[in-house]
Coordinates of C-alpha atoms in Angstrom, one line a residue:
M42 CA -0.2 -0.4 0.0
I43 CA 1.3 3.9 -1.1
R44 CA 1.6 5.5 1.7
F45 CA 1.2 9.8 1.3
S46 CA 1.9 12.1 4.0
I47 CA 0.2 15.1 5.1
K48 CA 3.1 17.2 4.9
F49 CA 3.6 15.6 1.0
L50 CA -0.2 16.6 0.1
A51 CA -0.5 19.8 1.9
P52 CA 1.2 21.9 -1.3
I53 CA -0.7 19.8 -3.9
L54 CA -4.2 21.0 -1.7
L55 CA -2.8 24.5 -1.8
S56 CA -1.5 24.6 -5.2
K57 CA -5.2 23.5 -6.4
M58 CA -6.9 25.4 -3.9
A59 CA -5.4 28.5 -5.8
V60 CA -6.5 27.6 -9.7
A61 CA -9.4 27.1 -8.4
A62 CA -9.5 30.7 -7.2
A63 CA -7.7 31.9 -9.9
S64 CA -10.2 30.3 -12.2
N65 CA -13.6 32.2 -10.3
K66 CA -11.0 35.5 -11.8
V67 CA -13.0 36.3 -15.3
S68 CA -11.5 39.3 -17.3
F69 CA -14.2 42.5 -18.6
R70 CA -13.4 44.9 -21.0
C71 CA -15.6 48.0 -21.8
A72 CA -15.6 51.0 -23.6
T73 CA -17.4 54.5 -23.5
F74 CA -16.7 56.8 -26.5
N75 CA -18.7 59.9 -27.1
I76 CA -17.6 59.7 -31.2
L77 CA -19.4 63.6 -31.4
A78 CA -22.0 63.2 -34.7
P79 CA -21.6 65.3 -37.6
C80 CA -25.0 66.8 -36.9
Y81 CA -23.4 68.1 -34.3
R82 CA -19.7 69.3 -35.6
R83 CA -19.5 72.3 -37.5
L84 CA -17.3 72.7 -40.6
E85 CA -14.5 74.7 -39.3
G86 CA -14.4 78.5 -40.9
Q87 CA -17.5 77.9 -42.3
Y88 CA -20.1 79.1 -39.2
S89 CA -23.7 77.8 -41.4
K90 CA -22.5 74.6 -42.4
W91 CA -22.3 70.6 -40.4
E92 CA -20.7 68.5 -41.1
S93 CA -23.8 66.3 -42.4
S94 CA -23.4 68.0 -45.1
Q95 CA -20.7 66.3 -46.4
P96 CA -21.0 62.7 -46.8
N97 CA -17.2 62.5 -47.7
L98 CA -15.9 63.9 -44.9
Y99 CA -17.7 62.5 -41.6
M100 CA -17.5 59.2 -43.5
E101 CA -13.8 59.6 -43.8
R102 CA -14.0 60.0 -39.9
L103 CA -16.6 57.3 -39.1
Q104 CA -13.8 55.1 -40.7
S105 CA -11.2 56.8 -38.4
I106 CA -13.6 56.2 -35.2
I107 CA -14.0 52.0 -36.3
Q108 CA -10.1 52.0 -37.4
L109 CA -8.9 53.8 -33.7
I110 CA -12.1 51.0 -32.0
S111 CA -10.6 48.4 -33.8
Q112 CA -7.3 49.0 -33.4
Q113 CA -7.9 47.8 -29.3
P114 CA -7.1 44.5 -28.0
K115 CA -10.1 42.1 -27.0
L116 CA -13.3 44.3 -26.0
D117 CA -16.7 42.7 -24.9
T118 CA -18.6 46.2 -24.7
I119 CA -18.7 49.2 -26.8
C120 CA -20.8 51.8 -25.5
L121 CA -21.5 55.1 -28.4
Q122 CA -22.8 58.1 -27.5
E123 CA -24.1 60.9 -30.3
F124 CA -24.4 57.6 -32.6
W125 CA -25.4 59.3 -35.4
F126 CA -28.7 57.4 -37.3
N127 CA -28.3 58.9 -41.2
S128 CA -29.0 55.1 -43.1
D129 CA -24.3 55.1 -44.7
A130 CA -23.6 55.8 -40.7
L131 CA -25.3 52.9 -39.7
E132 CA -24.3 51.0 -43.2
L133 CA -21.0 51.4 -41.9
F134 CA -20.7 50.3 -38.4
E135 CA -22.8 47.6 -39.2
N136 CA -20.3 46.5 -42.6
K137 CA -17.5 46.9 -40.4
L138 CA -18.2 45.6 -37.1
G139 CA -20.5 43.4 -37.2
D140 CA -19.3 39.9 -37.8
R141 CA -17.7 40.5 -34.4
Y142 CA -20.4 42.4 -32.4
K143 CA -24.7 42.3 -31.8
I144 CA -25.2 46.7 -31.7
I145 CA -28.0 47.4 -29.9
K146 CA -29.5 51.0 -31.1
L147 CA -31.4 53.2 -29.3
K148 CA -32.2 56.7 -30.2
R149 CA -33.6 60.0 -29.3
Q150 CA -36.9 61.1 -29.7
G151 CA -38.1 64.1 -31.9
E152 CA -36.0 65.3 -33.8
K153 CA -32.6 64.2 -33.0
T154 CA -31.4 61.8 -35.6
D155 CA -28.4 60.7 -33.1
G156 CA -28.6 58.4 -30.1
L157 CA -27.2 56.0 -27.8
A158 CA -25.7 51.9 -29.2
I159 CA -23.8 49.4 -27.0
F160 CA -21.5 46.9 -29.3
V161 CA -21.3 43.7 -27.4
D162 CA -18.9 41.1 -28.3
R163 CA -20.4 38.0 -30.0
S164 CA -19.8 35.7 -27.1
L165 CA -21.7 37.6 -24.4
R166 CA -25.8 36.2 -24.5
I167 CA -27.9 39.2 -23.8
L168 CA -30.7 38.7 -20.9
A169 CA -32.1 41.8 -21.1
T170 CA -32.7 45.0 -23.7
Q171 CA -34.0 47.9 -21.2
S172 CA -35.0 51.5 -22.9
L173 CA -34.5 54.6 -20.0
R174 CA -36.7 57.3 -21.8
F175 CA -36.4 60.7 -19.7
N176 CA -39.2 62.6 -21.9
D177 CA -37.9 66.0 -20.9
Y178 CA -36.8 68.8 -23.7
G179 CA -33.7 67.2 -25.5
Y180 CA -35.4 63.3 -25.8
R181 CA -32.2 62.3 -23.8
V182 CA -31.6 58.8 -22.5
A183 CA -30.3 55.5 -21.7
L184 CA -30.0 51.8 -22.7
L185 CA -30.0 49.0 -19.6
L186 CA -28.6 45.8 -20.8
H187 CA -28.0 42.7 -18.8
L188 CA -25.6 40.5 -20.1
E189 CA -24.0 37.0 -19.3
L190 CA -20.5 36.3 -19.7
P191 CA -19.8 32.9 -22.2
D192 CA -18.9 29.8 -20.0
N193 CA -18.5 30.6 -16.3
G194 CA -22.5 32.5 -16.7
Y195 CA -21.5 35.4 -14.4
E196 CA -23.7 38.3 -15.5
V197 CA -23.4 41.9 -15.8
I198 CA -25.6 45.1 -16.0
L199 CA -24.0 47.9 -18.2
T200 CA -26.2 51.1 -18.9
T201 CA -24.8 54.3 -20.8
T202 CA -26.5 57.3 -20.6
H203 CA -25.6 61.2 -22.3
L204 CA -26.7 64.5 -20.2
S205 CA -27.4 67.5 -21.1
Y206 CA -24.7 69.7 -22.2
C207 CA -25.3 72.6 -19.5
H208 CA -25.7 75.4 -21.9
N209 CA -28.4 77.2 -18.8
F210 CA -28.5 77.4 -15.5
F211 CA -31.8 75.5 -16.6
D212 CA -29.5 73.1 -17.9
Q213 CA -28.5 71.8 -14.2
Y214 CA -31.8 71.3 -12.8
V215 CA -32.9 69.2 -15.5
R216 CA -29.1 67.0 -15.7
M217 CA -29.2 66.4 -12.2
S218 CA -33.2 64.9 -13.3
Q219 CA -31.5 63.1 -16.1
A220 CA -28.8 60.9 -13.5
Q221 CA -31.8 60.2 -10.8
K222 CA -33.3 58.5 -14.0
V223 CA -30.3 56.8 -15.1
V224 CA -29.6 55.1 -11.0
D225 CA -33.3 54.7 -10.5
G226 CA -34.4 52.6 -13.6
I227 CA -31.6 50.0 -12.5
N228 CA -32.6 49.7 -9.7
S229 CA -36.0 49.2 -10.8
Y230 CA -35.5 46.7 -13.6
M231 CA -32.9 45.1 -10.9
E232 CA -36.2 45.0 -8.2
R233 CA -38.2 44.7 -11.2
D234 CA -36.6 41.3 -12.1
D235 CA -35.7 40.2 -8.1
I236 CA -32.2 39.3 -9.3
E237 CA -29.7 38.0 -7.2
A238 CA -27.8 42.0 -7.8
P239 CA -24.9 41.3 -10.7
P240 CA -22.7 44.1 -11.2
V241 CA -23.5 48.3 -12.1
I242 CA -21.6 49.3 -15.0
L243 CA -22.7 52.8 -15.5
C244 CA -20.9 54.2 -18.0
G245 CA -20.9 57.8 -20.8
D246 CA -20.8 61.5 -21.8
F247 CA -22.4 62.7 -18.2
N248 CA -21.4 66.8 -19.0
S249 CA -20.7 67.0 -15.4
P250 CA -16.1 67.0 -13.7
Q251 CA -15.9 65.3 -10.4
E252 CA -17.4 68.9 -8.8
N253 CA -20.6 68.9 -10.1
P254 CA -23.8 67.5 -8.7
V255 CA -24.9 64.6 -10.9
Y256 CA -20.8 63.0 -9.8
K257 CA -21.7 63.5 -6.0
Y258 CA -25.2 61.5 -7.1
V259 CA -23.7 59.0 -8.9
C260 CA -20.9 58.4 -5.8
Q261 CA -23.7 58.4 -3.3
N262 CA -25.7 55.5 -4.3
G263 CA -22.8 52.8 -4.6
F264 CA -20.8 54.3 -8.0
T265 CA -17.1 54.4 -7.8
S266 CA -15.0 55.8 -11.1
S267 CA -13.2 52.8 -11.8
F268 CA -9.7 55.6 -13.8
K269 CA -10.3 57.8 -10.1
N270 CA -10.0 54.0 -8.7
V271 CA -6.9 52.6 -10.5
H272 CA -5.2 56.0 -10.9
G273 CA -6.4 58.4 -7.9
R274 CA -7.5 61.2 -9.0
E275 CA -9.9 61.6 -12.2
P276 CA -8.1 62.4 -16.0
L277 CA -7.7 65.8 -16.1
V278 CA -9.0 66.4 -19.9
T279 CA -11.7 63.8 -20.8
H280 CA -13.4 66.5 -23.5
K281 CA -13.0 70.0 -25.7
D282 CA -16.3 71.5 -26.2
H283 CA -17.6 73.9 -29.1
T284 CA -15.9 77.1 -27.0
G285 CA -13.3 75.0 -26.3
Q286 CA -13.2 74.4 -22.7
E287 CA -11.3 71.4 -22.0
M288 CA -13.0 69.5 -18.6
S289 CA -13.5 66.4 -17.9
V290 CA -17.4 64.5 -17.9
D291 CA -16.7 60.5 -19.1
Y292 CA -16.4 57.9 -17.2
V293 CA -16.6 54.4 -16.4
F294 CA -18.4 54.0 -12.9
Y295 CA -19.6 50.4 -11.2
R296 CA -21.3 49.3 -8.4
N297 CA -21.2 45.7 -6.4
S298 CA -23.7 43.9 -4.3
G299 CA -23.9 40.3 -4.8
S300 CA -21.7 37.6 -4.2
Q301 CA -20.7 38.7 -7.9
T302 CA -18.1 41.5 -7.7
I303 CA -15.9 43.4 -10.4
K304 CA -12.7 45.7 -9.6
P305 CA -11.4 47.7 -12.0
I306 CA -7.1 46.6 -13.7
S307 CA -6.0 49.2 -15.6
S308 CA -8.2 52.5 -16.5
T309 CA -7.4 54.2 -19.4
L310 CA -7.9 57.1 -21.8
I311 CA -7.8 56.0 -25.4
P312 CA -5.3 57.2 -27.8
E313 CA -2.4 56.0 -24.6
K314 CA 0.2 58.0 -26.0
Y315 CA -1.1 60.9 -25.0
S316 CA -1.6 63.0 -21.6
D317 CA -4.5 63.5 -19.7
Q318 CA -3.5 67.0 -18.2
T319 CA -4.4 68.8 -21.5
W320 CA -6.9 68.9 -25.3
P321 CA -4.1 66.5 -27.8
K322 CA -3.9 69.1 -30.9
E323 CA -3.5 65.6 -33.1
F324 CA -6.7 63.7 -31.8
N325 CA -9.5 65.4 -34.5
I326 CA -11.2 62.4 -35.0
S327 CA -14.0 63.2 -32.1
D328 CA -14.4 66.0 -29.0
H329 CA -14.0 63.8 -26.6
R330 CA -11.2 61.0 -25.9
M331 CA -12.2 57.2 -25.7
L332 CA -12.2 55.0 -22.1
I333 CA -11.1 52.0 -22.0
T334 CA -11.8 50.1 -18.6
E335 CA -10.7 46.6 -18.0
F336 CA -12.5 44.4 -15.0
E337 CA -11.4 41.9 -13.2
I338 CA -14.9 39.7 -12.3
E339 CA -15.2 37.4 -9.7
S340 CA -17.6 35.4 -6.9
Q341 CA -17.1 35.3 -3.6
S342 CA -18.2 32.2 -2.6
E343 CA -15.6 29.5 -1.2
P344 CA -14.6 27.5 -4.5
D345 CA -14.6 23.2 -4.9
T346 CA -12.2 21.7 -2.7

C-alpha cells in the first residue's frame, strides 16, 4: 500500500485551491466613447455648415473612429454616445463591426438624429434590454443591457447614457433629473425582476466634472469611478467642447452589491500616447477621448475542493 504523508499532500491541495481560485476570476473590458455625431460638428471656417452636409468628410472620420476601436485589444462591450442614425453611417458600422459585435441601438425621439449604441461581443448572451427615456425637452435616453458572460455564468448589468450639456442655469436641474432617472431605472430593473444583484457598470458622457452635483449623486448611490479607483484621481481632460473649454466628463462607474463582484484593474484614455493633462491637438476624430476599463469579475463563494 502506498501512503502519502500530510506534509506531502499539503502543497498539492494548496496548489489546487489556488488554481480554483484563479479560475474563478474573468476579465471584462468595457469602452465608452462619445464619437461626435456629424449633425453636431460645425465645419471650421464655415459657420453655416455642419459636417452632416459633407458625406465624404464624415464617412472618412467615422472610418477613423472604427479603426481606432478595432485597434484596441479585445473589447467585450463598446458604448457609443452621439451615435448617428443616418443610413450610410449605420451601414458603415454594421459592415465593419457587425461580424464581431451585436449592435443594440436607441435613438432619441423628436427631431434628433443621434442616440446611443452598445456593441456586444457575440460570445456574450444578452438576457434583457431596457430603454430608459427621460421625456425631457432634449429627449435624452439611457440604454440598459443585462449580459451573461460565456462559460462561467457571470452576469453584468451595463448601462450607458449621455446627459445634457449645460447651456444655461436651467440645464443644471435637467441634468440632475436625468441622472436620477438613470439610477432609478437601474434599481427598478433589478427590483422588478428580483434578480440576484449582479455587478452594475454605468458609463457614458455625463457632461459633469467631479465637482458637479451629478457626479456626487452617482457616487452617493453606490457607484465608484473606475479611473479614479485605479489612478487615485480623475483624468483632467476627456473632452474639449465647442467653446474650447477642456474638462473631464466621461466615466466608467461600477457598483457591487451581490456575490459576484467586479473591480477595475486598468482604466485608460485612448489614444494612450497622449496625456490626460490637456487636450491633444493631434486628436481630431472626436471632441471626446475613448475610455477603456478592464474589470476583473469573480464570485465571492468558496471554490469546491
